[in-house]
XYZ file of C-alpha atoms in Angstrom:
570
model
C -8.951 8.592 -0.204
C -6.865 7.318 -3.383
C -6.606 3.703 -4.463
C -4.781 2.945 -7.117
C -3.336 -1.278 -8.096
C 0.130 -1.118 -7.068
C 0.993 2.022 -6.416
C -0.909 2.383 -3.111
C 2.159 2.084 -0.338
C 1.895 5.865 -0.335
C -1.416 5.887 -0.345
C -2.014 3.740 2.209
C 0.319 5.908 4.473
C -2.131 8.692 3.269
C -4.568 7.196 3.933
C -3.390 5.966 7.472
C -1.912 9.402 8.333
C -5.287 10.923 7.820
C -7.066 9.022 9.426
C -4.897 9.339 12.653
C -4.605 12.654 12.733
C -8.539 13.226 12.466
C -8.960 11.808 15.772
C -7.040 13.901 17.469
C -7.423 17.344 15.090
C -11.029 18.051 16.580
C -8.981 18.861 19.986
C -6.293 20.780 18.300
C -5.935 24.579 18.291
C -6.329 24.440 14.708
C -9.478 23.035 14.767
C -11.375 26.200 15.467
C -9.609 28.580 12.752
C -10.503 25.564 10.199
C -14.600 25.531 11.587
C -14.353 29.458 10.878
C -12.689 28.766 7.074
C -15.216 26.054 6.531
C -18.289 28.100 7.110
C -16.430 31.148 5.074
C -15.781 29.045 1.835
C -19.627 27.568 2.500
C -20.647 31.160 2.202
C -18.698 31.780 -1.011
C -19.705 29.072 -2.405
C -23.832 30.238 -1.515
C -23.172 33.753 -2.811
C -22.049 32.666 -6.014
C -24.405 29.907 -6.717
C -27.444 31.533 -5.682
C -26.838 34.538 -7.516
C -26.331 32.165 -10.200
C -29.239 30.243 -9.773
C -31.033 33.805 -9.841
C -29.456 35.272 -12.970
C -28.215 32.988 -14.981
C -29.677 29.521 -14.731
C -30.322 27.486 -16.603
C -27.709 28.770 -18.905
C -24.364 28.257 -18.546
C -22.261 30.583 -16.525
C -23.241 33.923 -14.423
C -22.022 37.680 -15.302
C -21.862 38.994 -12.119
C -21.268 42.460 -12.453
C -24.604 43.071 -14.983
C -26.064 39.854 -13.008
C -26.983 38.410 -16.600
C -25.932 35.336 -18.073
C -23.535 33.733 -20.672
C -23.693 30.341 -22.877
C -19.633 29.857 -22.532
C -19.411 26.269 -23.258
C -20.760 26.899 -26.857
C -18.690 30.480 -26.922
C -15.309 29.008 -26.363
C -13.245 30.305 -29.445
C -14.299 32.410 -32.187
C -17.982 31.057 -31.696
C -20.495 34.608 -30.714
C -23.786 33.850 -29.451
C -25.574 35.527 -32.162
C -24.408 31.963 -33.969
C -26.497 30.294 -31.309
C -29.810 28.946 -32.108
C -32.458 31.618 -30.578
C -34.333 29.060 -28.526
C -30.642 27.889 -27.000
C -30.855 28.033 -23.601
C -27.421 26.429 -22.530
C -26.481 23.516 -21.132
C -27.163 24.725 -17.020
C -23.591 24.111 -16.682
C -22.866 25.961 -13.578
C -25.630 23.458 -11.852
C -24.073 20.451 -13.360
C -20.559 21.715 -12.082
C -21.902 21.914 -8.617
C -23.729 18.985 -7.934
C -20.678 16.943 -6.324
C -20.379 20.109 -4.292
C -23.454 20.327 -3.301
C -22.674 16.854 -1.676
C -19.812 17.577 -0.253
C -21.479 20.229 1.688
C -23.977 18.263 2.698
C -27.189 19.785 1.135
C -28.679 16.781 0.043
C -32.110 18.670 -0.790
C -30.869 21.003 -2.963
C -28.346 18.101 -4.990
C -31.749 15.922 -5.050
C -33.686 19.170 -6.893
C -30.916 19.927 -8.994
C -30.570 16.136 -10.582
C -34.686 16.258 -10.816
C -34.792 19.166 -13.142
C -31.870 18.139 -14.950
C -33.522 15.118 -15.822
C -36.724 16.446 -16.750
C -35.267 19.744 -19.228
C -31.510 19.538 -20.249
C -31.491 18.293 -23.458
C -28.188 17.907 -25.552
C -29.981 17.508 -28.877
C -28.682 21.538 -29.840
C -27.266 23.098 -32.829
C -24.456 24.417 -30.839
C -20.668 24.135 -31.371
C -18.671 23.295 -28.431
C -15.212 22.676 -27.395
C -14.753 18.734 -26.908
C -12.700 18.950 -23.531
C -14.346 21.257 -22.225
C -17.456 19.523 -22.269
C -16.376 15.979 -21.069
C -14.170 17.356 -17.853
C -17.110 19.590 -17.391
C -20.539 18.503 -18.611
C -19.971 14.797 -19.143
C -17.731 14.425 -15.669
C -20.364 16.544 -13.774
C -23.083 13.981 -15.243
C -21.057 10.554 -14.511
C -19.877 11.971 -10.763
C -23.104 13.194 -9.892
C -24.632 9.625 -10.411
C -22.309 7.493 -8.797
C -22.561 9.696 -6.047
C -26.607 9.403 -6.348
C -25.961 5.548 -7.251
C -24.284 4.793 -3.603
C -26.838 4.029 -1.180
C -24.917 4.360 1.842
C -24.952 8.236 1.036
C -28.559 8.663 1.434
C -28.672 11.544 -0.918
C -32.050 10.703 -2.362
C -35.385 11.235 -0.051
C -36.998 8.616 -2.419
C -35.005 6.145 -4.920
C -32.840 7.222 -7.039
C -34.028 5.591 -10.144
C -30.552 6.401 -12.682
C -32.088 9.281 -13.943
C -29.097 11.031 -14.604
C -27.426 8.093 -16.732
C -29.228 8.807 -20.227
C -28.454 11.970 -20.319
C -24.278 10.875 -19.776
C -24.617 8.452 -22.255
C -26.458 10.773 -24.608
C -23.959 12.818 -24.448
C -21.153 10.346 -24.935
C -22.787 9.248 -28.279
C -22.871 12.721 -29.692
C -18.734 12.885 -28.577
C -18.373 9.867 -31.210
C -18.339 11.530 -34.332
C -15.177 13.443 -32.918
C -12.925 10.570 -32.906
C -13.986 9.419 -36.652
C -10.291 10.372 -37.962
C -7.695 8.868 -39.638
C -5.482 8.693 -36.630
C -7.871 8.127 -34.005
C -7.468 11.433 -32.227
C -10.456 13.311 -32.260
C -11.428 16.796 -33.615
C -10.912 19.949 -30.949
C -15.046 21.315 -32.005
C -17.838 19.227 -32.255
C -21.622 20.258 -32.952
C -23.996 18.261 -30.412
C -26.728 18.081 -32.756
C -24.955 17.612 -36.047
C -21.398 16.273 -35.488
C -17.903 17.511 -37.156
C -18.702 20.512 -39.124
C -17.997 20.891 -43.089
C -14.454 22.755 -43.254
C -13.619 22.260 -39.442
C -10.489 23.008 -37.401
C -8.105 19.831 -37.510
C -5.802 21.265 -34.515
C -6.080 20.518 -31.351
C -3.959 20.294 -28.164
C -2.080 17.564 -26.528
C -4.616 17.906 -23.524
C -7.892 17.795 -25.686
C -6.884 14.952 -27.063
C -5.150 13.215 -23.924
C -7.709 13.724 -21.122
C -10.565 11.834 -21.770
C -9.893 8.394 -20.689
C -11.255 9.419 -16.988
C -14.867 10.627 -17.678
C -15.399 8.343 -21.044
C -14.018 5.298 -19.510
C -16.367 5.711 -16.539
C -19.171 6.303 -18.864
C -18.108 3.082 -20.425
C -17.710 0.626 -16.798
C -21.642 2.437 -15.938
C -23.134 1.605 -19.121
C -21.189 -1.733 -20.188
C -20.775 -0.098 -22.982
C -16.905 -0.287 -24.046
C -16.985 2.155 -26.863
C -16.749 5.149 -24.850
C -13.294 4.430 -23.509
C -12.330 2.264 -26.490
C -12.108 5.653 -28.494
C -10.535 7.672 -25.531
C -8.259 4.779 -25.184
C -7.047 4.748 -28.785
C -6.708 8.626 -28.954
C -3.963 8.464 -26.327
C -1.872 5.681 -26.950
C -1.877 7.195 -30.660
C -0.251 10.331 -28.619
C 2.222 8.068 -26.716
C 2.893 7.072 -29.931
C 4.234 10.492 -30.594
C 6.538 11.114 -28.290
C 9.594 12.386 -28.903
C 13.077 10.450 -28.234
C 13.208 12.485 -25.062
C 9.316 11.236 -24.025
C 8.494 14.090 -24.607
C 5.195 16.126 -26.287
C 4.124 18.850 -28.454
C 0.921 21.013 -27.223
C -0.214 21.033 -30.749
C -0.956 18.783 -33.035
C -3.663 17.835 -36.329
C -5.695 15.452 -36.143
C -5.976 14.092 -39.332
C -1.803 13.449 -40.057
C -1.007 12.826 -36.325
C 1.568 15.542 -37.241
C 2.823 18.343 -34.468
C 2.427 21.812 -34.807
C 3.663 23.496 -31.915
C 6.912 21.646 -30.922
C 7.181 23.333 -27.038
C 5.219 22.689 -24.092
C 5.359 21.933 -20.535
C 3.452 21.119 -17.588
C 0.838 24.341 -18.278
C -2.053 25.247 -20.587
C -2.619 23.242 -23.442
C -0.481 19.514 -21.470
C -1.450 19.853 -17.829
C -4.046 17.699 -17.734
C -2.626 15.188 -20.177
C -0.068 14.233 -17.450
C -2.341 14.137 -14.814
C -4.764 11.954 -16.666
C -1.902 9.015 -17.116
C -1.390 8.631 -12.993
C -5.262 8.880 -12.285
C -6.499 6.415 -14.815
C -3.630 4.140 -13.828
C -5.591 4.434 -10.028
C -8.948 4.359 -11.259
C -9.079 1.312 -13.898
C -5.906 -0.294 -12.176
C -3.987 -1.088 -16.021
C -0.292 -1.158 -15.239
C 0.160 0.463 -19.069
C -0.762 3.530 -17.488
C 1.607 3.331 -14.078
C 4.502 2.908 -17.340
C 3.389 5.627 -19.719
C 3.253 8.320 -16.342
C 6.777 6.750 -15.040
C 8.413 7.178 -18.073
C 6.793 11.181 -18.576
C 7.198 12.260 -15.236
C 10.880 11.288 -15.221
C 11.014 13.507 -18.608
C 9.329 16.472 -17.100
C 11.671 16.420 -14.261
C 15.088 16.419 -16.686
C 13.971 18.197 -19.119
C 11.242 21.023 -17.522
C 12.687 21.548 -14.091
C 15.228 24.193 -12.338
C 14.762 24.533 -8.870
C 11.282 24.567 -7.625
C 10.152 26.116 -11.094
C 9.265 24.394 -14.414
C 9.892 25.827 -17.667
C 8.973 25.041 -20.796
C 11.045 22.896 -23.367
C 11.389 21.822 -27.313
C 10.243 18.347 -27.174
C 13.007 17.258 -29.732
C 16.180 18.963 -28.255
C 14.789 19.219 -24.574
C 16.351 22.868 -24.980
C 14.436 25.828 -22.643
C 11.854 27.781 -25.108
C 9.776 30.322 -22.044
C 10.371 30.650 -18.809
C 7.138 31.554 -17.439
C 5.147 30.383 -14.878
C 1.385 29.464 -15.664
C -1.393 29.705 -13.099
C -2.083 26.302 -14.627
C 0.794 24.836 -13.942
C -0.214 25.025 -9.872
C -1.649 21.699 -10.408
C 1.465 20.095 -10.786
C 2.373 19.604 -6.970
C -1.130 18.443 -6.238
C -0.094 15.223 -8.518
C 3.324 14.885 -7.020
C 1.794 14.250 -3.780
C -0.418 11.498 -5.440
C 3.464 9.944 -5.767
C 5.062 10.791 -2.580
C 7.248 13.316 -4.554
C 6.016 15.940 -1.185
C 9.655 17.408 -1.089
C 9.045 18.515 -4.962
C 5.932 19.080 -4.686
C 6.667 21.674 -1.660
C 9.159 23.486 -3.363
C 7.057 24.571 -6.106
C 3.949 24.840 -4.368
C 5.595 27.772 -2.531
C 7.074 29.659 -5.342
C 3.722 29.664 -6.342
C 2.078 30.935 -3.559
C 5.026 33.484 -3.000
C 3.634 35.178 -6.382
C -0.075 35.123 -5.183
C 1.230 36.977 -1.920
C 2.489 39.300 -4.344
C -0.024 40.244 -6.651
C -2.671 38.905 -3.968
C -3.918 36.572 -6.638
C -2.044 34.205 -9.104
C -1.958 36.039 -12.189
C -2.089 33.941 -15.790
C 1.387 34.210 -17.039
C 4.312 35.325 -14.963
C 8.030 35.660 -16.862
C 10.306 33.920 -14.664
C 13.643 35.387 -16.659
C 12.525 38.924 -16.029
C 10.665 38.255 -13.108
C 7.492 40.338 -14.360
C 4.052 39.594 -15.641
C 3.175 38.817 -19.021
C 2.509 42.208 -20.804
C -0.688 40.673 -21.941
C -1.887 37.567 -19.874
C -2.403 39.664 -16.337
C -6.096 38.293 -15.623
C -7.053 35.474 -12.995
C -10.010 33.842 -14.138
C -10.754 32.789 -10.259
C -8.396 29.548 -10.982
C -8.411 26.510 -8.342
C -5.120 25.002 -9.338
C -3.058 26.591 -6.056
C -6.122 25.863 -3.375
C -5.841 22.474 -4.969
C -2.335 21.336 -4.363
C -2.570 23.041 -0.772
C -5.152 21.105 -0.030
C -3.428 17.791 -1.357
C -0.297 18.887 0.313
C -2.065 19.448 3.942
C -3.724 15.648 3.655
C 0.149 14.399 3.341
C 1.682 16.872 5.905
C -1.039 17.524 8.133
C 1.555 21.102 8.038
C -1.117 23.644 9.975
C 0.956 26.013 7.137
C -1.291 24.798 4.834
C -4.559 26.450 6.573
C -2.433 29.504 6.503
C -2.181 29.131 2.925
C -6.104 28.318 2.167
C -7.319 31.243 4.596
C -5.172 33.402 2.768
C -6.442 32.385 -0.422
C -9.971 32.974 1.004
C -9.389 36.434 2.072
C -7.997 37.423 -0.937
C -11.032 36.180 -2.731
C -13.131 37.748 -0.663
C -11.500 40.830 -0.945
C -10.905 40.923 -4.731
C -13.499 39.061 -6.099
C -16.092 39.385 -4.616
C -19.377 41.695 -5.825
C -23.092 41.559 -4.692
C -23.678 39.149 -8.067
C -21.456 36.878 -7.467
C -17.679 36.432 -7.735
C -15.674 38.311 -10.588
C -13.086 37.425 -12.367
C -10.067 39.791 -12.532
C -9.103 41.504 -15.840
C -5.321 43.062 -14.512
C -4.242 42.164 -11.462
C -1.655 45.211 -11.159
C -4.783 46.917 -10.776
C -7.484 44.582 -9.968
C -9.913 45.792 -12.374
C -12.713 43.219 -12.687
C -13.850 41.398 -15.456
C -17.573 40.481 -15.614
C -17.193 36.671 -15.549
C -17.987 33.851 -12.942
C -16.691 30.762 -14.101
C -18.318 26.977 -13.818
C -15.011 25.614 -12.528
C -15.102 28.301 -9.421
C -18.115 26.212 -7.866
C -16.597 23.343 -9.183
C -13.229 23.290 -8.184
C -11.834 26.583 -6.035
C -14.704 26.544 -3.620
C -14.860 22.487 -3.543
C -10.840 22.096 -2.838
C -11.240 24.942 -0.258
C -13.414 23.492 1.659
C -12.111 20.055 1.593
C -8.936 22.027 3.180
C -10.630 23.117 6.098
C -13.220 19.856 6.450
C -12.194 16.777 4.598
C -15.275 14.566 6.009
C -16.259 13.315 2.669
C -13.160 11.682 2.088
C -12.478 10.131 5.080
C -13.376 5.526 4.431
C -13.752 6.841 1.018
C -11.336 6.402 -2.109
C -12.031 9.075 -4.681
C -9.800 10.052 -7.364
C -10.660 14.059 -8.625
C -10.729 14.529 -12.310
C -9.295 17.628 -13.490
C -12.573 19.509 -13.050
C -12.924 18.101 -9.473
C -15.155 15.768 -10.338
C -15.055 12.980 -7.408
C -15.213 8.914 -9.589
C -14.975 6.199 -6.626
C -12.423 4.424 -6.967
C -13.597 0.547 -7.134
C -12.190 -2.339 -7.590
C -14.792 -4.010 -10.463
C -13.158 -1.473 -12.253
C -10.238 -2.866 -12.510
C -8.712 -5.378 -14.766
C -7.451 -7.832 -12.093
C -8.914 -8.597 -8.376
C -6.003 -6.932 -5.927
C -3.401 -9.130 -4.496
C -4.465 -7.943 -0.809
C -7.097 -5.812 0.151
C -7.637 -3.484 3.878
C -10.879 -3.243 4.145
C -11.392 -0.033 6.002
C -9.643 1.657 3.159
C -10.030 -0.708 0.232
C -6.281 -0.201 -0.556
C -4.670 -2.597 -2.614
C -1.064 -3.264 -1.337
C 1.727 -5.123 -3.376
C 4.535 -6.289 -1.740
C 8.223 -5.628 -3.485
C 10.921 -7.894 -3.391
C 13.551 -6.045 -1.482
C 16.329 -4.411 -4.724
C 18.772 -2.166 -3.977
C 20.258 0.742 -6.305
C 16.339 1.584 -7.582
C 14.395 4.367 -7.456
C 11.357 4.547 -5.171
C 9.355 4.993 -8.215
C 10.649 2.059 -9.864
C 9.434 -0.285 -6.662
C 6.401 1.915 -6.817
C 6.547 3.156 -3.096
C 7.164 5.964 -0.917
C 10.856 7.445 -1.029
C 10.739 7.106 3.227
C 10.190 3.303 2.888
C 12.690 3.264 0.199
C 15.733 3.992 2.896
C 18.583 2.051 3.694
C 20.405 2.948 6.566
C 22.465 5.796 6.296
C 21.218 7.236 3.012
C 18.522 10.041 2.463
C 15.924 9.456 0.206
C 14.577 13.041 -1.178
C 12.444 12.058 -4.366
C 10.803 9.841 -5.989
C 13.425 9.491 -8.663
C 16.644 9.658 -5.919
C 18.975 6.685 -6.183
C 22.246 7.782 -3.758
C 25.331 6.998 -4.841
C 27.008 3.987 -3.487
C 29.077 5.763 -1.004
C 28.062 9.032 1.103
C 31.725 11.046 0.511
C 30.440 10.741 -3.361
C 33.801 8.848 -4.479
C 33.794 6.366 -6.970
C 35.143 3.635 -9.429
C 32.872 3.510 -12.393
C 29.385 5.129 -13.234
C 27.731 1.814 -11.810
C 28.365 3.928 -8.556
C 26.882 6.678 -8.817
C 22.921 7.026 -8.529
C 20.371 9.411 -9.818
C 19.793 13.105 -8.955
C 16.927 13.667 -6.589
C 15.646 17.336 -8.416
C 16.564 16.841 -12.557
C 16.135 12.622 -12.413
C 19.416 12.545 -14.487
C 21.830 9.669 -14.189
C 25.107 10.745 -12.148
C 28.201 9.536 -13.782
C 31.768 9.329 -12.057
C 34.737 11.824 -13.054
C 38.366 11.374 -14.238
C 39.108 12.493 -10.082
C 36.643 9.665 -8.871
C 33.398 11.838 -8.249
C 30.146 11.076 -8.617
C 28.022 14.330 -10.107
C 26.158 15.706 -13.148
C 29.015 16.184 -14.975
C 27.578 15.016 -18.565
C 24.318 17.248 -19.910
C-alpha cells in the first residue's frame, strides 16, 4: 500500500501482513460486521453527495439544513460572498473532492460523468480570492488524483478512452498558484486571487502548514506535466522553512512571508503544523529524496522531546521547548495515522485511544479540549464532521489487523449517524455539550471521513497497490519514475523497494530506517522507533556511553553518580 526508497522494511511487513490476513479475513467472524459497516458508510457517503449534487452543485459545499449552497473555498477568512463576482458559480468542489471516492467505491459511471462535466464547465479563470492551501490539498490534489487514477488502464474506469482531460485544468490551476510564491523569501502568500494574482495591500502571514504542504500535490503536477516549476517553487518554500528552525528543530505556526520572520513562536502537532510534518515523511515515499527521510527524522525526534507526555501532545515555545497549552486538537488525531507509516504502532496506540476515549465522551471529537482542566474549550466546542480519528483507526487496523479497530470505526459511524445526520445531508455540529447543529457539510467529509471509513471496513483498493494519501485523502501512486534513483531491489507483487542495513548495534530503529521488532537483539525490548536500551537490563552503568535513549520523550539517558542509567538531566 506504501512505498517509500529506504524506508520500506515496515512497509513491506505492512504490506505482507495485509495481504495474509485478507485471505483468511473473508472466513472470519469479523467479516460479516465489516460487510454491514461497508454498506452503512456507502450509504452515508450517497446521502450526502446526492443531496449535494441536488442542492448545491456545482458550487462548492452543501448547507444541509436549508438544502442551499455555499462558495467556501473563496469564503475562507474575512472574504463574504457579496465580494464574489455575481456570475461566480464556485469551483464544484464537493465533486472534485469525491472523485477518488467515487473510485474507491466502485462507481465507475458516475466518476466517468463527474470528470466529463468537469472538463467541459469548471473554469478557474474567476475573480475570486481563495486560501492557497486550501485549494491545492483540495482542488489541485482532487484534480492530479483523479487523473492518475483515470490515467491507469488496468482500472478500467473509463467506458471509452480517457483522453487527459482532466490535466489542463491541474495545470491551469498550478500556473495561477505561481504568483503566490513571487516573494522575497520564497514562501508564498496565504490568499491568492485566481484571476488576478496577489492582491494590492495583501496579508503577508501565513502558517507553517500553508507554506509547508505543498510539495505533494505541486510536485505531482510537476512529474505529470514535465514541467519542474511546480515543485521547484513548493520545493524552495520548504527548505526556506527548514531553514527556520529553531536550535531545538523546532517551528513557529506563524510566520511573514516577505522577512521569513516568525510571528507566533508556539505550535505543535495541531492546526496551523499538522500537515507540515506529515508532508516531510510522505514526499520522502512518494519522490524517494533521502533529504526528506532527514528533515522528518530530525522533527519527529523533536516532537517527541519536546511535545509529548504520555499518550498526549502538548504544545511548546519553539525556542525554549517550554509547555505553552495543553489542549488537545481534533486535528491533532492525525498524528498516530503517520506514526504507523514508521512502525512507531506502540505510540501511535497510546494516543489514538486517548483520543477516542474523548469522542466516547462527548460522542464526537470536539475542536479543542483543555487537557490541564480536563474540559472543553469555552469557545472551540464544534466538530466540523473531521476525519482525522477514522483515519488513524483505519491506519492502525492495516498494521494490527486488532478487530478493536472495527469497534472503533462502527462506533464512529453510529455516532455520525446519530448526530449528524439530517434529510439534506450531514451537519456539522455547532456545541457538542448540546449537539446543536450547524448548517454546514464540508468537502473533506466525502473526501476524507467517509473515504477512510470505508477503507476500514473494505480495503480492496489498496490491496497490489502502493498509494500514499495526501492530507485531503487524495490517493498519488506511488511509482518508481518518480523517484530520483532506480531502487536497489524491487518485489514485484508489491513494488517495495527494500535496502538492506549493515547490522550496528546501540542505534535506533529509526536511524537503520526499519521496524523497532526487526531492530531486537536478544534479550532487549524494542518499544519505539526512537528506543535504544541501555547496555545492560538491571540499568547499571559506567559512563553515559551506556545508557540508550528513552522509548516515549526520545531523550538521551545519561548514567548517575550511583551508576544508573535514567533521565536524570532535562
Amino acid at each position: 500500500m506504501f512505498s517509500p526508497r529506504h524506508y520500506t522494511t515496515c512497509l513491506l511487513l505492512f504490506l505482507l501482513v495485509l495481504s495474509d490476513f485478507s485471505m483468511s479475513e473473508s472466513q472470519s467472524p469479523w467479516a460479516a460486521k465489516k460487510k454491514r459497516m461497508r454498506e452503512k458508510v456507502r450509504n452515508m457517503f450517497y446521502h450526502a453527495y446526492d443531496n449535494y449534487m441536488t442542492y448545491a452543485f456545482p458550487h462548492d459545499e452543501l448547507k444541509p439544513l436549508t438544502k442551499t449552497f455555499t462558495n467556501s473555498l473563496s469564503e475562507l477568512g474575512n472574504l463574504k460572498l457579496e465580494h464574489l463576482p455575481q456570475d461566480y458559480n464556485g469551483t464544484a468542489l464537493t465533486l472534485i473532492e469525491s472523485l477518488s471516492s467515487l473510485v474507491i467505491m466502485g462507481n465507475n459511471t458516475e466518476f466517468e460523468r463527474a470528470v466529463l462535466w468537469l472538463s467541459e464547465n469548471l473554469t478557474f479563470d474567476v475573480d475570486a480570492r481563495i486560501n492557497l492551501f486550501e485549494c491545492n490539498i483540495r482542488v489541485l490534489g482532487g484534480l492530479v488524483s483523479a487523473h492518475l487514477l483515470a490515467s491507469d488502464s488496468s482500472k478500467k474506469l473509463f467506458q471509452g478512452a480517457y483522453n487527459n482531460q482532466l490535466l489542463p485544468l491541474a495545470e491551469d490551476l498550478g500556473k495561477r498558484f505561481l504568483p503566490a510564491f513571487n516573494t522575497p523569501t520564497g514562501l508564498p502568500y496565504a490568499w491568492i486571487n485566481l484571476k488576478y494574482g496577489v492582491m494590492e495591500n495583501e496579508t503577508t502571514e501565513t502558517s507553517t502548514s500553508g507554506c509547508g504542504s505543498l510539495i505533494l500535490e505541486m510536485g505531482a503536477l510537476s512529474k505529470i506535466t514535465g514541467d519542474p516549476i511546480y515543485e521547484s517553487v513548493a520545493l524552495r518554500a520548504l527548505r526556506k522553512l527548514w531553514s527556520m528552525q529553531s536550535s531545538l528543530t523546532l517551528f513557529g505556526t506563524t510566520l511573514d512571508v516577505t522577512s521569513g520572520q516568525w510571528i507566533e513562536y508556539s505550535s505543535g502537532i495541531g492546526a496551523g503544523v499538522d500537515s507540515f510534518y506529515e508532508y516531510l515523511l510522505k514526499a520522502h515515499i512518494l519522490f524517494g529524496k533521502e533529504d526528506f527521510w532527514k528533515m522528518f527524522h530530525s522533527a519527529y525526534v523533536a516532537v517527541q522531546k519536546y511535545f509529548r507526555h504520555g499518550p498526549w501532545y502538548h504544545e511548546a515555545d519553539m525556542m525554549t521547548g517550554r509547555a505553552t497549552y495543553w489542549q488537545l486538537t481534533s486535528l491533532q488525531a492525525f498524528w498516530p495515522g503517520l506514526q504507523v507509516l514508521i512502525g512507531d504502532v506502540i505510540a501511535a496506540n497510546a494516543s489514538h485511544r486517548e483520543f477516542f476515549h474523548v469522542w466516547k465522551r462527548y460522542g464526537v471529537l470536539p475542536e479543542r479540549y483543555l487537557l490541564d482542566h480536563q474540559m472543553l474549550h469555552p469557545t472551540e466546542k464544534y466538530y466540523p464532521l473531521r476525519p482525522e480519528l477514522a483515519e488513524s483507526t483505519f491506519y492502525l487496523y492495516q498494521a494490527t489487523k486488532d478487530p478493536w479497530y472495527i469497534e472503533v470505526g462502527e462506533s464512529i459511524v453510529n455516532s455520525l449517524n446519530s448526530y449528524t445526520k439530517v434529510e439534506g445531508g450531514f451537519a456539522s455540529i455547532k456545541d457538542v455539550t448540546t449537539m446543536q447543529l450547524e448548517d454546514h457539510q464540508h468537502s473533506f467529509f466525502l473526501a476524507e471521513t467517509c473515504k477512510y471509513l470505508y477503507l476500514l471496513f473494505d480495503d480492496s483498493f489498496v490491496h497490489g497497490n502502493n498509494y500514499i494519501f495526501t492530507t485531503e485523502g487524495h490517493p498519488l501512486p506511488v511509482l518508481s519514475t518518480w523517484h530520483e534513483e532506480l531502487p536497489e531491489a524491487y518485489i514485484p507483487t508489491n513494488g517495495t523497494f527494500v535496502k538492506r542495513h549493515p547490522r550496528v548495534n546501540r542505534i535506533s530503529a529509526m536511524s537503520l530506517q526499519v521496524c523497532p521488532a526487526m531492530n531486537l537483539k536478544s534479550g532487549q525490548h524494542i518499544e519505539s522507533v526512537c528506543h535504544i536500551p541501555d547496555a545492560r537490563s538491571d540499568y547499571r552503568c559506567l559512563t553515559d556511553e551506556d545508557c540508550g535513549v528513552d522509548a516515549s520523550t526520545c531523550r538521551q539517558r545519561s548514567c548517575s553518580m550511583a551508576g544508573y542509567c535514567g533521565l536524570w538531566v532535562i
